[in-house]
């Protein structure tokens, strides 16, 4: 964090004179979770405003879709959110399928859910691990990364990649589950679920950690809705909304799982601790979903027959799905050619950036780190 400038403001309160400083956090600061910049105006250690300055990671990814075609755009979608790439793959496949009336084989839908729920756990591990590290606890991050590496082994077995996955296809998934995948997945789940409890003992309920997060960065339910927060950020404020349950897609209506919400268990409802704990609890719910899918998965093909020169009819379509960062929307306009006429992607991180300035007012500068981490912002979702 560097001093960008300051302006003098005289406050006549018992003769005390203070200076309002303008501080520059980012775009290279490690705790901004990507190339994000915040212009902070502070009176001493107390922030008066923290204005997000975005645009350092624009790659025109929506425009690229118009030049590479429908099938060709699938490998680009994982760059929209490189921490939760499977859901991005699925979103592009779903919007193309809706526009063209393509039906995904039932086994393909199960494969999609297995892959995306593993990726949800992987993404949340990065979120909770880096949140602890941002505040000063390095060891829990290493525990989270250890578990994430095992998930990466499983996802690598599916598609050959460990970060920017390319498993989904328009009409299903590229390949079936490899031999022995189910057994390895169950083995990991049996190991991982008790690990979550260990992680809570190590970090979540650590006295210092709780005091750093409890009643900090409070977002009440009304503000969460007004600022269009989604996913764990919305549910952390006590609003029980999840696209998988409320706007059901794929095979989620057949599955039994809970929707964790914030309860104000350590401080005020909607604080940094609630947003953190929602992600902790969601990892266990994803384990429940994967177990059910592995038990229920039917035989059959995993990919529908889709033309290599895919030309959906003239029209438009919009789909929603629950990514690791919440409600992700994909809007597609087709002119009947091999190339999309227009693509627009709605992401949770972009919405979360808008409320940071409001919530940060009156917090300490050190609290901005906890606040950013609690919203689980991923830079490529902000700049598309």
GROMACS .gro file of C-alpha atoms in nm:
model
  384
    1UNK     CA    1   0.000   0.000   0.000
    2UNK     CA    2   0.154   0.328  -0.107
    3UNK     CA    3   0.083   0.691  -0.022
    4UNK     CA    4  -0.062   0.846  -0.338
    5UNK     CA    5  -0.127   1.192  -0.195
    6UNK     CA    6  -0.303   1.376   0.082
    7UNK     CA    7  -0.507   1.683   0.147
    8UNK     CA    8  -0.516   1.875   0.473
    9UNK     CA    9  -0.843   1.905   0.659
   10UNK     CA   10  -0.856   2.105   0.979
   11UNK     CA   11  -1.092   1.973   1.245
   12UNK     CA   12  -1.145   2.208   1.538
   13UNK     CA   13  -1.229   1.958   1.808
   14UNK     CA   14  -1.027   2.053   2.110
   15UNK     CA   15  -0.760   2.197   1.880
   16UNK     CA   16  -0.698   1.862   1.706
   17UNK     CA   17  -0.581   1.884   1.345
   18UNK     CA   18  -0.594   1.576   1.123
   19UNK     CA   19  -0.502   1.498   0.764
   20UNK     CA   20  -0.718   1.303   0.523
   21UNK     CA   21  -0.488   1.076   0.328
   22UNK     CA   22  -0.549   0.922  -0.012
   23UNK     CA   23  -0.401   0.573  -0.022
   24UNK     CA   24  -0.359   0.348  -0.321
   25UNK     CA   25  -0.419  -0.024  -0.258
   26UNK     CA   26  -0.342  -0.230  -0.564
   27UNK     CA   27  -0.357  -0.315  -0.844
   28UNK     CA   28  -0.057  -0.528  -0.747
   29UNK     CA   29  -0.148  -0.572  -0.380
   30UNK     CA   30  -0.172  -0.946  -0.300
   31UNK     CA   31  -0.475  -0.902  -0.075
   32UNK     CA   32  -0.690  -0.749  -0.350
   33UNK     CA   33  -0.724  -1.101  -0.497
   34UNK     CA   34  -0.618  -1.006  -0.847
   35UNK     CA   35  -0.531  -0.691  -1.036
   36UNK     CA   36  -0.785  -0.476  -0.856
   37UNK     CA   37  -0.724  -0.127  -0.723
   38UNK     CA   38  -0.892   0.058  -0.438
   39UNK     CA   39  -0.858   0.432  -0.383
   40UNK     CA   40  -0.884   0.471  -0.008
   41UNK     CA   41  -0.944   0.801   0.166
   42UNK     CA   42  -0.868   0.770   0.536
   43UNK     CA   43  -0.848   0.982   0.846
   44UNK     CA   44  -0.565   0.809   1.025
   45UNK     CA   45  -0.653   0.439   1.029
   46UNK     CA   46  -1.025   0.497   0.971
   47UNK     CA   47  -1.152   0.476   0.615
   48UNK     CA   48  -1.394   0.734   0.487
   49UNK     CA   49  -1.427   0.574   0.148
   50UNK     CA   50  -1.274   0.292  -0.056
   51UNK     CA   51  -1.354   0.334  -0.423
   52UNK     CA   52  -1.289   0.034  -0.653
   53UNK     CA   53  -1.098   0.124  -0.969
   54UNK     CA   54  -1.146  -0.165  -1.210
   55UNK     CA   55  -1.035  -0.234  -1.565
   56UNK     CA   56  -0.682  -0.373  -1.526
   57UNK     CA   57  -0.773  -0.720  -1.656
   58UNK     CA   58  -0.995  -0.657  -1.956
   59UNK     CA   59  -0.946  -0.919  -2.228
   60UNK     CA   60  -1.265  -0.861  -2.430
   61UNK     CA   61  -1.367  -1.220  -2.368
   62UNK     CA   62  -1.730  -1.158  -2.463
   63UNK     CA   63  -1.618  -1.009  -2.794
   64UNK     CA   64  -1.387  -1.305  -2.861
   65UNK     CA   65  -1.695  -1.531  -2.877
   66UNK     CA   66  -1.805  -1.350  -3.193
   67UNK     CA   67  -1.482  -1.447  -3.370
   68UNK     CA   68  -1.417  -1.808  -3.267
   69UNK     CA   69  -1.760  -1.966  -3.302
   70UNK     CA   70  -1.975  -2.167  -3.064
   71UNK     CA   71  -1.757  -2.474  -3.013
   72UNK     CA   72  -1.440  -2.265  -3.030
   73UNK     CA   73  -1.551  -2.039  -2.747
   74UNK     CA   74  -1.579  -2.320  -2.490
   75UNK     CA   75  -1.203  -2.319  -2.401
   76UNK     CA   76  -1.224  -1.943  -2.344
   77UNK     CA   77  -1.508  -1.963  -2.095
   78UNK     CA   78  -1.291  -2.103  -1.817
   79UNK     CA   79  -1.102  -1.772  -1.816
   80UNK     CA   80  -1.416  -1.589  -1.698
   81UNK     CA   81  -1.356  -1.736  -1.352
   82UNK     CA   82  -1.037  -1.938  -1.345
   83UNK     CA   83  -1.103  -2.049  -0.986
   84UNK     CA   84  -1.444  -2.198  -1.074
   85UNK     CA   85  -1.405  -2.278  -1.442
   86UNK     CA   86  -1.635  -2.580  -1.464
   87UNK     CA   87  -1.944  -2.367  -1.395
   88UNK     CA   88  -1.836  -2.125  -1.669
   89UNK     CA   89  -1.807  -2.417  -1.912
   90UNK     CA   90  -2.150  -2.537  -1.809
   91UNK     CA   91  -2.308  -2.193  -1.846
   92UNK     CA   92  -2.192  -2.158  -2.206
   93UNK     CA   93  -2.310  -2.508  -2.288
   94UNK     CA   94  -2.650  -2.447  -2.126
   95UNK     CA   95  -2.726  -2.122  -2.310
   96UNK     CA   96  -2.630  -2.274  -2.645
   97UNK     CA   97  -2.843  -2.581  -2.571
   98UNK     CA   98  -3.144  -2.370  -2.472
   99UNK     CA   99  -3.126  -2.164  -2.791
  100UNK     CA  100  -3.086  -2.468  -3.018
  101UNK     CA  101  -3.317  -2.702  -2.827
  102UNK     CA  102  -3.039  -2.955  -2.756
  103UNK     CA  103  -3.111  -3.211  -2.484
  104UNK     CA  104  -2.815  -3.327  -2.275
  105UNK     CA  105  -2.807  -3.705  -2.210
  106UNK     CA  106  -2.899  -3.788  -1.853
  107UNK     CA  107  -2.560  -3.938  -1.769
  108UNK     CA  108  -2.397  -3.624  -1.909
  109UNK     CA  109  -2.597  -3.410  -1.664
  110UNK     CA  110  -2.473  -3.621  -1.373
  111UNK     CA  111  -2.115  -3.584  -1.495
  112UNK     CA  112  -2.163  -3.208  -1.513
  113UNK     CA  113  -2.292  -3.184  -1.158
  114UNK     CA  114  -2.014  -3.404  -1.019
  115UNK     CA  115  -1.752  -3.187  -1.191
  116UNK     CA  116  -1.906  -2.853  -1.090
  117UNK     CA  117  -1.959  -2.951  -0.726
  118UNK     CA  118  -1.599  -3.067  -0.695
  119UNK     CA  119  -1.499  -2.734  -0.846
  120UNK     CA  120  -1.723  -2.552  -0.596
  121UNK     CA  121  -1.536  -2.718  -0.309
  122UNK     CA  122  -1.204  -2.635  -0.475
  123UNK     CA  123  -1.303  -2.271  -0.518
  124UNK     CA  124  -1.426  -2.236  -0.160
  125UNK     CA  125  -1.101  -2.387  -0.033
  126UNK     CA  126  -0.912  -2.111  -0.211
  127UNK     CA  127  -1.153  -1.852  -0.067
  128UNK     CA  128  -1.138  -1.961   0.299
  129UNK     CA  129  -0.766  -2.039   0.280
  130UNK     CA  130  -0.662  -1.704   0.135
  131UNK     CA  131  -0.897  -1.522   0.371
  132UNK     CA  132  -0.712  -1.665   0.667
  133UNK     CA  133  -0.376  -1.586   0.509
  134UNK     CA  134  -0.480  -1.227   0.429
  135UNK     CA  135  -0.551  -1.172   0.797
  136UNK     CA  136  -0.223  -1.333   0.904
  137UNK     CA  137  -0.283  -1.708   0.945
  138UNK     CA  138  -0.062  -1.881   0.688
  139UNK     CA  139  -0.085  -2.242   0.811
  140UNK     CA  140  -0.461  -2.291   0.741
  141UNK     CA  141  -0.401  -2.187   0.380
  142UNK     CA  142  -0.159  -2.477   0.338
  143UNK     CA  143  -0.422  -2.716   0.478
  144UNK     CA  144  -0.678  -2.585   0.228
  145UNK     CA  145  -0.434  -2.612  -0.064
  146UNK     CA  146  -0.350  -2.970   0.035
  147UNK     CA  147  -0.715  -3.075   0.001
  148UNK     CA  148  -0.756  -2.874  -0.319
  149UNK     CA  149  -0.466  -3.060  -0.478
  150UNK     CA  150  -0.649  -3.390  -0.432
  151UNK     CA  151  -0.956  -3.243  -0.600
  152UNK     CA  152  -0.731  -3.125  -0.882
  153UNK     CA  153  -0.610  -3.484  -0.922
  154UNK     CA  154  -0.972  -3.592  -0.971
  155UNK     CA  155  -1.057  -3.313  -1.212
  156UNK     CA  156  -0.735  -3.371  -1.402
  157UNK     CA  157  -0.847  -3.731  -1.448
  158UNK     CA  158  -1.167  -3.595  -1.604
  159UNK     CA  159  -1.023  -3.341  -1.845
  160UNK     CA  160  -0.643  -3.325  -1.819
  161UNK     CA  161  -0.633  -2.978  -1.661
  162UNK     CA  162  -0.590  -2.854  -1.304
  163UNK     CA  163  -0.710  -2.493  -1.332
  164UNK     CA  164  -0.862  -2.384  -1.663
  165UNK     CA  165  -1.074  -2.694  -1.711
  166UNK     CA  166  -1.219  -2.774  -2.052
  167UNK     CA  167  -1.455  -3.062  -1.978
  168UNK     CA  168  -1.798  -2.942  -2.088
  169UNK     CA  169  -1.924  -2.947  -2.444
  170UNK     CA  170  -2.238  -2.815  -2.610
  171UNK     CA  171  -2.465  -3.114  -2.557
  172UNK     CA  172  -2.297  -3.266  -2.251
  173UNK     CA  173  -1.939  -3.342  -2.151
  174UNK     CA  174  -1.639  -3.444  -2.354
  175UNK     CA  175  -1.569  -3.775  -2.183
  176UNK     CA  176  -1.729  -4.017  -1.942
  177UNK     CA  177  -1.595  -4.067  -1.590
  178UNK     CA  178  -1.265  -4.258  -1.618
  179UNK     CA  179  -1.230  -4.608  -1.467
  180UNK     CA  180  -1.195  -4.598  -1.089
  181UNK     CA  181  -1.308  -4.236  -1.064
  182UNK     CA  182  -1.607  -4.308  -0.840
  183UNK     CA  183  -1.399  -4.506  -0.592
  184UNK     CA  184  -1.136  -4.232  -0.572
  185UNK     CA  185  -1.404  -3.967  -0.533
  186UNK     CA  186  -1.570  -4.152  -0.243
  187UNK     CA  187  -1.230  -4.203  -0.081
  188UNK     CA  188  -1.165  -3.830  -0.097
  189UNK     CA  189  -1.509  -3.740   0.042
  190UNK     CA  190  -1.462  -3.982   0.335
  191UNK     CA  191  -1.133  -3.809   0.408
  192UNK     CA  192  -1.247  -3.451   0.344
  193UNK     CA  193  -1.565  -3.419   0.547
  194UNK     CA  194  -1.387  -3.469   0.884
  195UNK     CA  195  -1.113  -3.233   0.761
  196UNK     CA  196  -1.369  -2.951   0.744
  197UNK     CA  197  -1.428  -2.994   1.117
  198UNK     CA  198  -1.053  -2.986   1.177
  199UNK     CA  199  -1.031  -2.668   0.971
  200UNK     CA  200  -1.300  -2.508   1.186
  201UNK     CA  201  -1.104  -2.596   1.499
  202UNK     CA  202  -0.782  -2.463   1.346
  203UNK     CA  203  -0.912  -2.137   1.197
  204UNK     CA  204  -1.286  -2.071   1.188
  205UNK     CA  205  -1.339  -2.051   1.564
  206UNK     CA  206  -0.992  -1.923   1.648
  207UNK     CA  207  -1.039  -1.635   1.893
  208UNK     CA  208  -0.826  -1.387   1.695
  209UNK     CA  209  -0.988  -1.482   1.365
  210UNK     CA  210  -1.340  -1.443   1.503
  211UNK     CA  211  -1.258  -1.103   1.653
  212UNK     CA  212  -1.120  -0.986   1.317
  213UNK     CA  213  -1.439  -1.085   1.133
  214UNK     CA  214  -1.732  -1.063   1.375
  215UNK     CA  215  -1.954  -0.752   1.321
  216UNK     CA  216  -1.710  -0.625   1.054
  217UNK     CA  217  -1.837  -0.532   0.708
  218UNK     CA  218  -2.202  -0.591   0.792
  219UNK     CA  219  -2.440  -0.614   0.494
  220UNK     CA  220  -2.803  -0.635   0.599
  221UNK     CA  221  -3.056  -0.828   0.394
  222UNK     CA  222  -3.209  -0.517   0.236
  223UNK     CA  223  -2.873  -0.381   0.117
  224UNK     CA  224  -2.770  -0.723  -0.012
  225UNK     CA  225  -3.081  -0.729  -0.230
  226UNK     CA  226  -3.054  -0.363  -0.336
  227UNK     CA  227  -2.692  -0.409  -0.445
  228UNK     CA  228  -2.782  -0.734  -0.623
  229UNK     CA  229  -2.542  -0.952  -0.427
  230UNK     CA  230  -2.558  -1.322  -0.511
  231UNK     CA  231  -2.434  -1.658  -0.387
  232UNK     CA  232  -2.264  -1.682  -0.045
  233UNK     CA  233  -2.252  -1.301  -0.022
  234UNK     CA  234  -2.632  -1.285  -0.041
  235UNK     CA  235  -2.691  -1.592   0.173
  236UNK     CA  236  -2.446  -1.460   0.431
  237UNK     CA  237  -2.695  -1.179   0.496
  238UNK     CA  238  -2.963  -1.434   0.579
  239UNK     CA  239  -3.143  -1.442   0.244
  240UNK     CA  240  -3.201  -1.805   0.145
  241UNK     CA  241  -3.168  -1.798  -0.232
  242UNK     CA  242  -2.978  -2.045  -0.448
  243UNK     CA  243  -3.029  -2.085  -0.824
  244UNK     CA  244  -2.993  -2.463  -0.792
  245UNK     CA  245  -3.305  -2.466  -0.572
  246UNK     CA  246  -3.502  -2.157  -0.675
  247UNK     CA  247  -3.441  -2.160  -1.053
  248UNK     CA  248  -3.363  -2.532  -1.085
  249UNK     CA  249  -3.160  -2.669  -1.374
  250UNK     CA  250  -2.985  -2.992  -1.470
  251UNK     CA  251  -3.058  -3.269  -1.214
  252UNK     CA  252  -3.056  -3.050  -0.903
  253UNK     CA  253  -3.433  -3.089  -0.843
  254UNK     CA  254  -3.369  -3.462  -0.782
  255UNK     CA  255  -3.100  -3.403  -0.520
  256UNK     CA  256  -3.129  -3.346  -0.147
  257UNK     CA  257  -2.914  -3.066  -0.007
  258UNK     CA  258  -2.945  -2.769   0.226
  259UNK     CA  259  -2.888  -2.399   0.156
  260UNK     CA  260  -2.666  -2.255   0.436
  261UNK     CA  261  -2.734  -1.894   0.535
  262UNK     CA  262  -2.576  -1.650   0.777
  263UNK     CA  263  -2.703  -1.663   1.135
  264UNK     CA  264  -2.501  -1.395   1.308
  265UNK     CA  265  -2.339  -1.666   1.518
  266UNK     CA  266  -2.027  -1.467   1.607
  267UNK     CA  267  -2.149  -1.111   1.573
  268UNK     CA  268  -2.400  -0.925   1.358
  269UNK     CA  269  -2.598  -1.101   1.085
  270UNK     CA  270  -2.438  -1.035   0.747
  271UNK     CA  271  -2.083  -0.973   0.872
  272UNK     CA  272  -1.757  -1.105   0.729
  273UNK     CA  273  -1.775  -1.411   0.954
  274UNK     CA  274  -2.119  -1.509   0.821
  275UNK     CA  275  -2.004  -1.490   0.459
  276UNK     CA  276  -1.702  -1.701   0.547
  277UNK     CA  277  -1.905  -1.965   0.732
  278UNK     CA  278  -2.156  -2.000   0.449
  279UNK     CA  279  -1.871  -2.118   0.226
  280UNK     CA  280  -1.745  -2.358   0.492
  281UNK     CA  281  -2.091  -2.514   0.522
  282UNK     CA  282  -2.145  -2.522   0.146
  283UNK     CA  283  -1.843  -2.747   0.104
  284UNK     CA  284  -2.015  -3.015   0.313
  285UNK     CA  285  -2.336  -2.973   0.113
  286UNK     CA  286  -2.139  -3.022  -0.209
  287UNK     CA  287  -2.003  -3.346  -0.063
  288UNK     CA  288  -2.362  -3.462  -0.007
  289UNK     CA  289  -2.452  -3.375  -0.367
  290UNK     CA  290  -2.153  -3.563  -0.513
  291UNK     CA  291  -2.229  -3.873  -0.306
  292UNK     CA  292  -2.586  -3.877  -0.437
  293UNK     CA  293  -2.473  -3.830  -0.797
  294UNK     CA  294  -2.221  -4.114  -0.778
  295UNK     CA  295  -2.493  -4.338  -0.638
  296UNK     CA  296  -2.766  -4.236  -0.884
  297UNK     CA  297  -2.569  -4.194  -1.207
  298UNK     CA  298  -2.732  -4.397  -1.488
  299UNK     CA  299  -2.563  -4.571  -1.783
  300UNK     CA  300  -2.570  -4.422  -2.129
  301UNK     CA  301  -2.401  -4.158  -2.346
  302UNK     CA  302  -2.262  -3.835  -2.204
  303UNK     CA  303  -2.274  -3.617  -2.517
  304UNK     CA  304  -2.560  -3.543  -2.755
  305UNK     CA  305  -2.501  -3.532  -3.129
  306UNK     CA  306  -2.431  -3.170  -3.216
  307UNK     CA  307  -2.319  -3.049  -3.558
  308UNK     CA  308  -1.955  -2.949  -3.588
  309UNK     CA  309  -2.074  -2.634  -3.767
  310UNK     CA  310  -2.317  -2.545  -3.491
  311UNK     CA  311  -2.576  -2.291  -3.609
  312UNK     CA  312  -2.852  -2.222  -3.356
  313UNK     CA  313  -3.165  -2.055  -3.493
  314UNK     CA  314  -3.203  -1.678  -3.498
  315UNK     CA  315  -3.304  -1.557  -3.155
  316UNK     CA  316  -3.174  -1.506  -2.804
  317UNK     CA  317  -3.157  -1.703  -2.481
  318UNK     CA  318  -3.062  -1.643  -2.118
  319UNK     CA  319  -2.973  -1.900  -1.855
  320UNK     CA  320  -2.870  -1.885  -1.492
  321UNK     CA  321  -2.666  -2.120  -1.281
  322UNK     CA  322  -2.513  -2.121  -0.934
  323UNK     CA  323  -2.138  -2.079  -0.967
  324UNK     CA  324  -1.906  -2.070  -0.666
  325UNK     CA  325  -1.959  -1.693  -0.656
  326UNK     CA  326  -2.335  -1.716  -0.699
  327UNK     CA  327  -2.589  -1.643  -0.969
  328UNK     CA  328  -2.405  -1.644  -1.302
  329UNK     CA  329  -2.602  -1.543  -1.611
  330UNK     CA  330  -2.527  -1.611  -1.977
  331UNK     CA  331  -2.708  -1.415  -2.248
  332UNK     CA  332  -2.665  -1.519  -2.611
  333UNK     CA  333  -2.795  -1.357  -2.929
  334UNK     CA  334  -2.779  -1.562  -3.251
  335UNK     CA  335  -2.814  -1.437  -3.608
  336UNK     CA  336  -2.828  -1.793  -3.745
  337UNK     CA  337  -2.460  -1.808  -3.845
  338UNK     CA  338  -2.171  -2.014  -3.704
  339UNK     CA  339  -2.066  -1.722  -3.487
  340UNK     CA  340  -2.257  -1.564  -3.195
  341UNK     CA  341  -2.391  -1.219  -3.268
  342UNK     CA  342  -2.357  -1.109  -2.905
  343UNK     CA  343  -2.266  -1.264  -2.570
  344UNK     CA  344  -2.309  -1.106  -2.228
  345UNK     CA  345  -2.198  -1.268  -1.902
  346UNK     CA  346  -2.337  -1.168  -1.562
  347UNK     CA  347  -2.099  -1.244  -1.274
  348UNK     CA  348  -2.119  -1.226  -0.897
  349UNK     CA  349  -1.784  -1.055  -0.836
  350UNK     CA  350  -1.882  -0.754  -1.047
  351UNK     CA  351  -2.193  -0.701  -0.835
  352UNK     CA  352  -1.998  -0.744  -0.511
  353UNK     CA  353  -1.752  -0.467  -0.605
  354UNK     CA  354  -2.029  -0.206  -0.601
  355UNK     CA  355  -2.106  -0.243  -0.228
  356UNK     CA  356  -1.748  -0.234  -0.098
  357UNK     CA  357  -1.737   0.146  -0.088
  358UNK     CA  358  -2.057   0.166   0.119
  359UNK     CA  359  -1.961  -0.109   0.363
  360UNK     CA  360  -1.601   0.010   0.412
  361UNK     CA  361  -1.694   0.353   0.547
  362UNK     CA  362  -1.587   0.382   0.909
  363UNK     CA  363  -1.382   0.061   0.910
  364UNK     CA  364  -1.012   0.044   0.984
  365UNK     CA  365  -0.776   0.014   0.689
  366UNK     CA  366  -0.679  -0.337   0.801
  367UNK     CA  367  -1.047  -0.434   0.789
  368UNK     CA  368  -1.058  -0.365   0.414
  369UNK     CA  369  -0.846  -0.677   0.366
  370UNK     CA  370  -1.098  -0.890   0.554
  371UNK     CA  371  -1.387  -0.724   0.369
  372UNK     CA  372  -1.249  -0.792   0.021
  373UNK     CA  373  -1.167  -1.151   0.115
  374UNK     CA  374  -1.515  -1.208   0.258
  375UNK     CA  375  -1.675  -1.120  -0.077
  376UNK     CA  376  -1.451  -1.374  -0.256
  377UNK     CA  377  -1.389  -1.139  -0.546
  378UNK     CA  378  -1.210  -1.291  -0.848
  379UNK     CA  379  -1.066  -1.029  -1.084
  380UNK     CA  380  -1.154  -1.182  -1.425
  381UNK     CA  381  -1.520  -1.188  -1.320
  382UNK     CA  382  -1.499  -0.812  -1.269
  383UNK     CA  383  -1.320  -0.731  -1.595
  384UNK     CA  384  -1.452  -0.922  -1.893
   0.00000   0.00000   0.00000
